[in-house]
Structure formats: C-alpha cells, structure tokens
Coordinates of C-alpha atoms in Angstrom, one line a residue:
M1 CA 8.0 -276.2 98.4
R2 CA 10.0 -273.0 99.1
I3 CA 13.7 -273.3 99.1
T4 CA 15.4 -271.9 102.2
R5 CA 18.9 -270.9 103.1
S6 CA 19.2 -274.1 105.2
N7 CA 19.1 -276.3 102.1
Y8 CA 20.7 -273.9 99.7
F9 CA 24.1 -275.4 100.5
Q10 CA 22.9 -279.0 100.3
K11 CA 25.8 -281.2 99.4
L12 CA 26.0 -282.0 95.7
N13 CA 26.8 -285.6 94.7
R14 CA 28.9 -286.7 91.7
F15 CA 25.8 -286.8 89.5
D16 CA 25.2 -283.1 90.2
I17 CA 28.8 -282.5 89.2
Y18 CA 28.3 -284.4 85.9
L19 CA 25.2 -282.4 85.2
M20 CA 27.0 -279.1 85.9
L21 CA 29.8 -280.1 83.5
L22 CA 27.4 -281.2 80.8
I23 CA 25.7 -277.8 80.9
F24 CA 29.1 -275.9 81.2
S25 CA 30.5 -277.9 78.2
Q26 CA 28.4 -275.8 75.9
I27 CA 30.9 -272.9 76.5
L28 CA 33.1 -274.1 73.6
G29 CA 30.2 -273.9 71.2
A30 CA 31.0 -275.0 67.7
Y31 CA 34.7 -275.4 68.4
G32 CA 35.8 -278.9 67.4
G33 CA 33.2 -279.3 64.7
F34 CA 32.0 -282.9 64.7
F35 CA 34.1 -283.5 67.9
Q36 CA 32.5 -280.7 69.9
I37 CA 33.3 -281.0 73.6
T38 CA 29.6 -281.4 74.5
R39 CA 29.2 -284.3 72.1
V40 CA 32.4 -286.0 73.2
F41 CA 31.7 -285.5 76.9
S42 CA 28.2 -286.8 76.5
L43 CA 29.4 -290.0 74.7
I44 CA 31.9 -290.6 77.5
L45 CA 29.4 -289.9 80.2
F46 CA 26.8 -292.2 78.6
S47 CA 29.3 -295.1 78.6
F48 CA 29.3 -294.8 82.4
L49 CA 25.6 -294.1 82.9
F50 CA 23.6 -296.2 80.4
H51 CA 23.3 -299.1 82.8
S52 CA 21.5 -296.7 85.2
L53 CA 18.6 -296.2 82.9
S54 CA 15.8 -297.8 84.9
I55 CA 12.5 -299.1 83.6
K56 CA 10.8 -296.4 85.6
N57 CA 12.8 -293.7 83.9
F58 CA 12.2 -295.3 80.5
R59 CA 8.5 -295.5 81.0
T60 CA 8.3 -291.9 82.3
F61 CA 10.1 -290.5 79.3
R62 CA 9.4 -293.2 76.7
F63 CA 7.3 -290.8 74.5
Y64 CA 10.4 -288.5 74.3
I65 CA 12.9 -291.3 73.7
Y66 CA 10.7 -292.8 71.0
F67 CA 10.6 -289.4 69.3
H68 CA 14.4 -289.4 68.9
I69 CA 14.4 -293.0 67.7
V70 CA 11.7 -292.2 65.1
F71 CA 13.7 -289.1 64.2
I72 CA 16.8 -291.1 63.4
I73 CA 14.8 -293.8 61.5
Y74 CA 13.2 -291.1 59.4
S75 CA 16.6 -289.6 58.6
M76 CA 17.7 -293.1 57.4
F77 CA 14.7 -293.2 55.1
F78 CA 16.0 -290.0 53.4
L79 CA 19.4 -291.5 53.1
V80 CA 18.0 -294.1 50.8
F81 CA 15.1 -292.3 49.1
G82 CA 15.9 -288.6 49.5
K83 CA 16.3 -286.3 46.5
Y84 CA 19.0 -284.2 48.1
V85 CA 21.1 -287.0 49.6
E86 CA 24.7 -286.2 50.4
T87 CA 27.2 -286.4 53.3
K88 CA 25.1 -284.0 55.4
T89 CA 22.3 -286.6 55.5
L90 CA 24.6 -289.2 57.0
L91 CA 25.9 -286.6 59.4
A92 CA 22.3 -285.8 60.5
I93 CA 21.9 -289.5 61.5
V94 CA 25.1 -289.5 63.5
Y95 CA 24.2 -286.2 65.2
G96 CA 20.8 -287.6 66.0
I97 CA 22.3 -290.6 67.7
I98 CA 24.6 -288.4 69.8
N99 CA 21.6 -286.2 70.7
I100 CA 19.8 -289.3 72.1
T101 CA 22.8 -289.9 74.4
I102 CA 22.6 -286.3 75.6
C103 CA 18.9 -286.6 76.4
L104 CA 19.3 -290.0 78.1
N105 CA 22.2 -288.6 80.2
L106 CA 20.0 -285.8 81.4
I107 CA 17.1 -288.2 82.2
I108 CA 19.4 -290.5 84.1
L109 CA 21.1 -287.6 86.0
S110 CA 17.7 -286.2 86.9
S111 CA 17.0 -289.3 89.0
K112 CA 20.5 -289.4 90.6
C113 CA 21.1 -285.7 91.4
N114 CA 20.4 -284.2 94.8
D115 CA 18.9 -281.1 93.2
F116 CA 18.5 -281.2 89.4
F117 CA 17.4 -277.6 89.0
K118 CA 20.2 -276.1 91.2
S119 CA 22.8 -278.2 89.4
V120 CA 21.6 -276.9 86.0
C121 CA 21.8 -273.4 87.3
L122 CA 25.3 -273.9 88.7
G123 CA 26.4 -275.2 85.3
I124 CA 24.9 -272.0 83.8
F125 CA 26.7 -269.8 86.3
L126 CA 30.0 -271.5 85.4
F127 CA 29.3 -270.9 81.7
L128 CA 28.5 -267.2 82.2
I129 CA 31.5 -266.7 84.5
V130 CA 33.8 -267.7 81.7
A131 CA 31.7 -266.4 78.7
I132 CA 30.9 -262.9 79.8
P133 CA 34.5 -261.6 80.3
L134 CA 35.5 -263.3 77.0
S135 CA 32.5 -261.6 75.3
F136 CA 33.4 -258.2 76.7
W137 CA 37.0 -258.7 75.4
E138 CA 35.7 -259.6 72.0
I139 CA 33.5 -256.5 71.9
Q140 CA 36.3 -254.2 73.0
T141 CA 39.0 -255.7 70.7
N142 CA 36.8 -256.9 67.8
V143 CA 39.1 -260.0 67.7
H144 CA 37.2 -263.3 67.5
F145 CA 38.1 -266.8 68.7
I146 CA 37.2 -268.8 65.6
T147 CA 36.2 -268.1 62.0
V148 CA 32.8 -266.7 62.3
I149 CA 29.8 -266.6 60.0
V150 CA 28.4 -263.1 60.0
D151 CA 25.2 -262.0 58.3
G152 CA 23.2 -258.8 58.8
T153 CA 26.1 -256.5 58.1
Q154 CA 23.6 -254.3 56.2
V155 CA 20.6 -252.7 57.6
G156 CA 18.2 -251.0 55.2
G157 CA 20.9 -251.3 52.4
T158 CA 23.5 -249.5 54.5
D159 CA 26.8 -251.1 55.3
I160 CA 27.5 -251.2 59.1
L161 CA 30.8 -251.8 60.8
R162 CA 29.8 -254.9 62.7
I163 CA 30.9 -255.2 66.3
Y164 CA 29.7 -258.4 67.9
T165 CA 30.6 -261.3 70.1
S166 CA 30.1 -264.9 69.1
L167 CA 32.5 -266.6 71.5
F168 CA 33.3 -270.1 70.2
F169 CA 29.9 -270.6 68.5
G170 CA 30.9 -269.5 65.0
N171 CA 27.8 -267.4 64.7
Y172 CA 26.6 -264.7 67.0
N173 CA 23.0 -265.9 66.5
N174 CA 23.8 -269.3 67.9
Y175 CA 25.4 -267.6 70.9
N176 CA 22.4 -265.3 71.3
M177 CA 20.2 -268.4 71.3
V178 CA 22.1 -270.1 74.1
L179 CA 22.0 -267.0 76.3
M180 CA 18.2 -266.7 75.6
M181 CA 17.8 -270.3 76.8
M182 CA 19.6 -269.4 80.1
T183 CA 17.7 -266.3 81.1
P184 CA 14.6 -268.2 82.4
F185 CA 16.9 -270.1 84.8
L186 CA 18.5 -267.0 86.1
F187 CA 15.2 -265.2 86.8
S188 CA 13.8 -268.4 88.3
Y189 CA 16.9 -268.9 90.5
M190 CA 16.4 -265.5 92.0
L191 CA 12.7 -266.2 92.7
L192 CA 13.4 -269.5 94.3
Y193 CA 16.6 -268.9 96.3
K194 CA 16.1 -265.2 97.0
K195 CA 19.7 -264.5 95.9
W196 CA 20.3 -261.5 93.6
F197 CA 23.8 -262.1 92.2
P198 CA 22.3 -263.4 88.9
L199 CA 21.3 -259.8 88.2
I200 CA 25.0 -259.2 87.2
F201 CA 24.7 -262.0 84.6
L202 CA 21.4 -260.7 83.4
A203 CA 22.7 -257.2 82.9
A204 CA 25.7 -258.5 80.9
I205 CA 23.4 -260.6 78.8
L206 CA 21.2 -257.7 78.0
Y207 CA 24.2 -255.7 76.9
I208 CA 25.4 -258.6 74.7
F209 CA 22.0 -258.8 73.1
S210 CA 22.2 -255.1 72.4
V211 CA 25.7 -255.3 70.8
N212 CA 24.7 -258.4 68.8
G213 CA 21.6 -256.6 67.6
T214 CA 19.1 -259.4 68.5
R215 CA 15.7 -257.7 68.6
S216 CA 14.0 -260.9 69.7
G217 CA 16.5 -261.3 72.5
V218 CA 15.9 -257.8 73.9
I219 CA 12.1 -258.1 73.6
M220 CA 12.1 -261.5 75.3
F221 CA 14.4 -260.2 78.1
L222 CA 12.1 -257.2 78.8
I223 CA 9.0 -259.4 78.9
Q224 CA 10.7 -261.8 81.3
L225 CA 11.9 -259.0 83.4
L226 CA 8.4 -257.6 83.8
L227 CA 7.1 -261.1 84.8
F228 CA 9.9 -261.4 87.3
L229 CA 9.0 -258.1 88.9
I230 CA 5.3 -259.2 89.1
L231 CA 6.1 -262.7 90.6
S232 CA 8.6 -261.3 93.0
K233 CA 6.2 -258.6 94.0
K234 CA 8.8 -256.0 93.1
I235 CA 6.7 -254.2 90.5
K236 CA 7.2 -251.0 92.5
F237 CA 10.8 -251.1 91.4
L238 CA 9.6 -250.0 87.9
F239 CA 9.0 -246.6 89.4
F240 CA 12.7 -246.4 90.2
V241 CA 14.1 -248.2 87.1
I242 CA 12.2 -246.1 84.5
P243 CA 13.5 -242.7 85.7
I244 CA 17.0 -244.1 85.9
L245 CA 16.8 -245.3 82.3
F246 CA 15.2 -242.0 81.3
F247 CA 18.3 -240.1 82.4
Y248 CA 20.9 -242.8 81.6
I249 CA 20.0 -243.9 78.1
P250 CA 20.7 -240.4 76.5
T251 CA 24.3 -240.7 77.8
I252 CA 24.9 -243.9 75.8
D253 CA 26.3 -243.7 72.3
L254 CA 23.3 -245.5 70.8
D255 CA 24.8 -245.4 67.3
S256 CA 27.5 -247.8 68.6
L257 CA 24.8 -250.4 69.4
I258 CA 23.4 -252.0 66.2
I259 CA 20.2 -253.0 68.1
F260 CA 18.9 -249.4 68.0
K261 CA 19.7 -249.0 64.3
R262 CA 18.0 -252.3 63.5
F263 CA 14.8 -251.3 65.5
E264 CA 14.9 -247.9 63.7
V265 CA 15.2 -249.3 60.2
L266 CA 13.5 -252.7 60.4
G267 CA 11.2 -252.4 63.4
V268 CA 10.4 -255.8 64.7
E269 CA 9.9 -257.4 61.3
D270 CA 12.3 -259.2 59.1
K271 CA 11.1 -259.7 55.5
E272 CA 13.8 -262.2 54.5
R273 CA 13.1 -264.5 57.4
S274 CA 9.3 -264.2 56.7
D275 CA 10.0 -265.2 53.1
L276 CA 12.0 -268.2 54.4
I277 CA 9.0 -269.4 56.2
G278 CA 7.0 -269.3 53.0
I279 CA 9.8 -271.1 51.2
S280 CA 9.8 -273.8 54.0
I281 CA 6.1 -274.3 53.5
Q282 CA 6.6 -274.6 49.8
A283 CA 9.3 -277.2 50.3
F284 CA 6.9 -279.1 52.6
L285 CA 4.2 -279.0 49.9
D286 CA 6.7 -280.0 47.1
S287 CA 7.6 -283.1 49.2
Y288 CA 4.0 -284.2 49.5
F289 CA 4.1 -283.5 53.3
L290 CA 7.0 -286.0 53.8
G291 CA 9.8 -283.4 54.0
I292 CA 12.8 -282.9 51.8
G293 CA 15.2 -284.6 54.1
P294 CA 17.6 -283.6 56.9
N295 CA 20.1 -280.8 56.1
A296 CA 18.6 -280.6 52.6
F297 CA 17.0 -277.1 52.8
S298 CA 20.2 -275.3 51.5
N299 CA 20.2 -277.5 48.4
Y300 CA 16.5 -276.9 47.9
V301 CA 16.8 -273.1 48.2
A302 CA 19.8 -273.1 45.9
E303 CA 17.8 -274.9 43.2
K304 CA 14.4 -273.2 43.6
F305 CA 15.2 -269.8 45.2
P306 CA 18.9 -268.9 44.5
N307 CA 18.5 -265.3 45.8
Y308 CA 17.8 -266.5 49.4
I309 CA 20.1 -267.9 52.0
G310 CA 19.8 -271.7 52.5
A311 CA 18.7 -271.7 56.2
N312 CA 15.2 -271.9 57.7
H313 CA 15.8 -269.5 60.6
N314 CA 12.9 -271.0 62.4
L315 CA 12.8 -274.3 64.4
L316 CA 9.2 -275.2 63.5
S317 CA 9.6 -274.5 59.8
E318 CA 12.9 -276.4 59.8
I319 CA 11.2 -279.5 61.2
L320 CA 8.2 -279.2 58.9
S321 CA 10.2 -278.6 55.7
Q322 CA 12.9 -281.2 56.3
Y323 CA 11.1 -284.0 58.2
G324 CA 7.5 -283.6 57.2
L325 CA 4.1 -283.6 58.8
F326 CA 4.4 -286.7 61.1
I327 CA 7.7 -285.6 62.8
F328 CA 6.3 -282.1 63.0
L329 CA 3.2 -283.2 64.8
Y330 CA 5.2 -285.4 67.1
F331 CA 7.4 -282.5 68.0
V332 CA 4.4 -280.3 68.8
Y333 CA 3.2 -283.1 71.1
I334 CA 6.6 -283.0 72.8
L335 CA 6.2 -279.2 73.3
I336 CA 2.7 -279.7 74.7
R337 CA 4.1 -282.2 77.2
T338 CA 6.9 -279.9 78.1
F339 CA 4.8 -276.8 78.8
R340 CA 1.5 -278.3 79.8
K341 CA 0.0 -277.2 83.2
F342 CA 2.7 -274.6 83.5
Y343 CA 0.3 -272.6 85.7
A344 CA -0.1 -275.3 88.2
N345 CA 3.4 -274.8 89.8
I346 CA 4.1 -271.3 88.7
R347 CA 5.0 -270.1 92.2
Y348 CA 7.6 -272.8 93.0
N349 CA 8.7 -273.8 89.5
P350 CA 8.6 -270.6 87.5
V351 CA 11.3 -271.7 85.0
I352 CA 8.6 -273.3 82.8
V353 CA 6.7 -270.1 82.6
F354 CA 9.8 -268.0 81.8
S355 CA 10.8 -270.5 79.2
L356 CA 7.3 -270.6 77.7
I357 CA 7.5 -266.8 77.3
G358 CA 11.0 -267.1 75.7
F359 CA 10.3 -270.0 73.5
P360 CA 8.7 -268.1 70.6
F361 CA 11.7 -265.9 70.5
V362 CA 14.3 -268.7 70.9
I363 CA 13.0 -270.6 67.9
V364 CA 13.5 -267.7 65.4
V365 CA 16.8 -266.2 66.4
N366 CA 19.2 -268.9 65.0
S367 CA 19.7 -270.1 61.4
S368 CA 19.4 -273.8 62.2
Y369 CA 18.6 -275.9 65.3
L370 CA 18.1 -279.7 64.8
L371 CA 21.7 -280.9 64.3
G372 CA 23.0 -278.8 67.2
V373 CA 23.1 -279.9 70.9
N374 CA 21.8 -276.7 72.5
I375 CA 18.1 -277.0 71.6
W376 CA 17.9 -280.6 72.8
I377 CA 19.6 -279.8 76.1
F378 CA 17.2 -277.0 76.7
L379 CA 14.0 -278.9 75.8
T380 CA 15.1 -282.0 77.7
V381 CA 15.9 -280.0 80.9
L382 CA 12.5 -278.3 80.7
L383 CA 10.7 -281.6 80.1
I384 CA 12.3 -283.2 83.1
I385 CA 11.6 -280.2 85.3
N386 CA 7.9 -280.2 84.3
I387 CA 7.4 -283.9 84.7
R388 CA 9.4 -284.6 87.8
K389 CA 8.7 -283.1 91.2
L390 CA 11.9 -281.4 92.3
K391 CA 13.0 -282.5 95.8
H392 CA 12.7 -279.3 97.8
T393 CA 12.7 -279.5 101.6
S394 CA 10.1 -277.4 103.4
K395 CA 10.9 -274.6 105.7

C-alpha cells in the first residue's frame, strides 16, 4: 500500500538500526582484508541474533540457506580433490561461512524491523553521505585511500592519465558495482515516499560513473532513469531535461572524463572480457562440468592462457567455471525466485523491477564476486523484499 507522510517518520526499533549499520558497514570496502568491517560486524551481530531464527523464517528461506550450505560443502570437496588447491580454496570456505551469517542476519532482521525497506534505504543514505564527499576529494586530488588495483589505463592502445575514485574498495570496479546496486533503491525510494532528495545522490553517482569510465553503469543508470520517469508519470520532464543537456554538455571538458573516450574507442563492447567468457566456458568443459574450484580461475588462466588476466569479470561465468553445473543451476533458481512475479507489485515495490534492469549490468562490471560480501547482501535484500510483504500502512 502507498506510503504516506504520516508513517514516513515511523519509529525505528533497534533491529532497524542494526540493519542500517550492516548496510552502511560496506563503506570501508576492502579495508581490513580478511577482517573487513562488514564481516566482523556480521559475525558479532549473528552471535546476538542466531537464537531469533524461527522455524517459520527457516522454512520461508530454506532453499536459499541450503544453497549456501551446498556452496560451502562443494568448496570443501575441491579442498580435497581440486587440481588447483591452495590457501585461496580454504579462504573461500571461510568466506562462504561468513556470507551465510550475513544472509541469516538479513533474514532475521527482516522479521524484526518495523520497516525493512526503509531501513535498507537509510543505510544506503548514510553510505552515500560519507562516500560521495570522499569520492569527490579523491577525484580532485588524485590521492587514494588504500593501494588500488587499476586496470584499463589504456584505451585503444593509448595510455591515459587515469583519474578515478575507488574509495576503500581497492578497485574502482568494485566501487562502481556497489553504487550500481544502490541506484534501484534510490529510484524506488523517491517513487514510494515522494521525496526527491535522493536526486542529489543519483546525480553524484552518475558523475562518479563517468569519471570511473563504467559504460555499463552509465547505460544502466539511463535506462533506470527512463523507467523512473515513466512510473512517476514525469515523462514530460524529458522535454525539459534534453534541451538542458543539449546546451550544457558542450560546456563540459569531455576529454577529462574517460567514459566518453571509452565509448568513442570501444563502443559498448569489450573484447577481452568477451574472451574471458569463452575461457570460463572452456574451464567448465575441461573440468567435466564440475568446475575447477573456488578461486582457481587465475591459476587456470596462468596455465592455459597466460596472455589474459586471471579474473572472470562475469558473475555467471565465475560460478559456472569454478563451481560447475549443479551450483550454477541452483544459483539460476535463486535468481528466478528473487525476480519472479516482479510485475505483480511493480507499483508499490518497484525496487525489484529497477534491480532486474540493473542486474545484467551489475554482474559484468567487477572482476570477481563470489568471495565478497556485496553481491550476497544485494541478492539477499532483494529476495527478502520479493518474498515478504512489506508492512505499509494505508492512507
């Protein structure tokens, strides 16, 4: 039901606060390595919440919980029988266990919060309030917070002085991915609550996408913006926005934004990443559909294709090549459960639709996904929102 001003300031309980802090904790990105703040906070939080996992909660999300359990067991299988066994394989098991606690925390909190969706959005707002000024400072000074991994400093064989912002994520692609996961919630928040201040965040995010040169992020953003204008019945604003852009864009130093050079030279294609998909499929076939093992793709590429980088750069090919057919099909089933019947509640729960539009772009922007926390937070939140009926009071 439609959210009104009368319940917008609904009092948040302590579980809403926990949820906000869990979402906000992603701000430190890769800082801390194994002891990332999101992992540490989730483990501490789970020690207080695990007894609250009810049988009803477990039954509702058992297919998702079982997926993570099978995921870990499969990783253990490779620890014993895998060809490319090393410390990273054991690390994948540990990270998998921590990711289960994150997912269980979100499931438990969803049944305890006064408003799950609003608490997630407030956590995103806190994240952006801190992240955006720091990102602008990074862009202006070209001084970065931690040692960063930067690729793409050449476009079409030409060296480019790379200005970017990666915050604490160690890789601007990872930062881009997290921001891309947040835009559906910002657009949906404006539709549901009729409050327009998230436009400031969205404008800043679009600028960051442009500076970081993420073509997938810019294209996704524009498609979501068009959908927002349609759903909010503000499509007429296009007649005002387009002329403004027509006169404003020529005043921008486009050469200073790598996004325009990347579009000019590369278009929307990326041959190396397309080749990596083929290599991922080859790894899948070489493993007889069982997968080569968690975190083993870099070793496989170094052995078979030494001229390529050892990262999948695609969530689906990462699962297929490293975990095999069974885990891949199970994950596809999770996606179907997450996005199914998205049209049934499009008016009052549009975040699923915006996320469905963004998902094909989110899964190709980063170099790796499965061992991180961000993709699992994103998917778990969407799954909860689509399965549970949010408690909105009527007008």
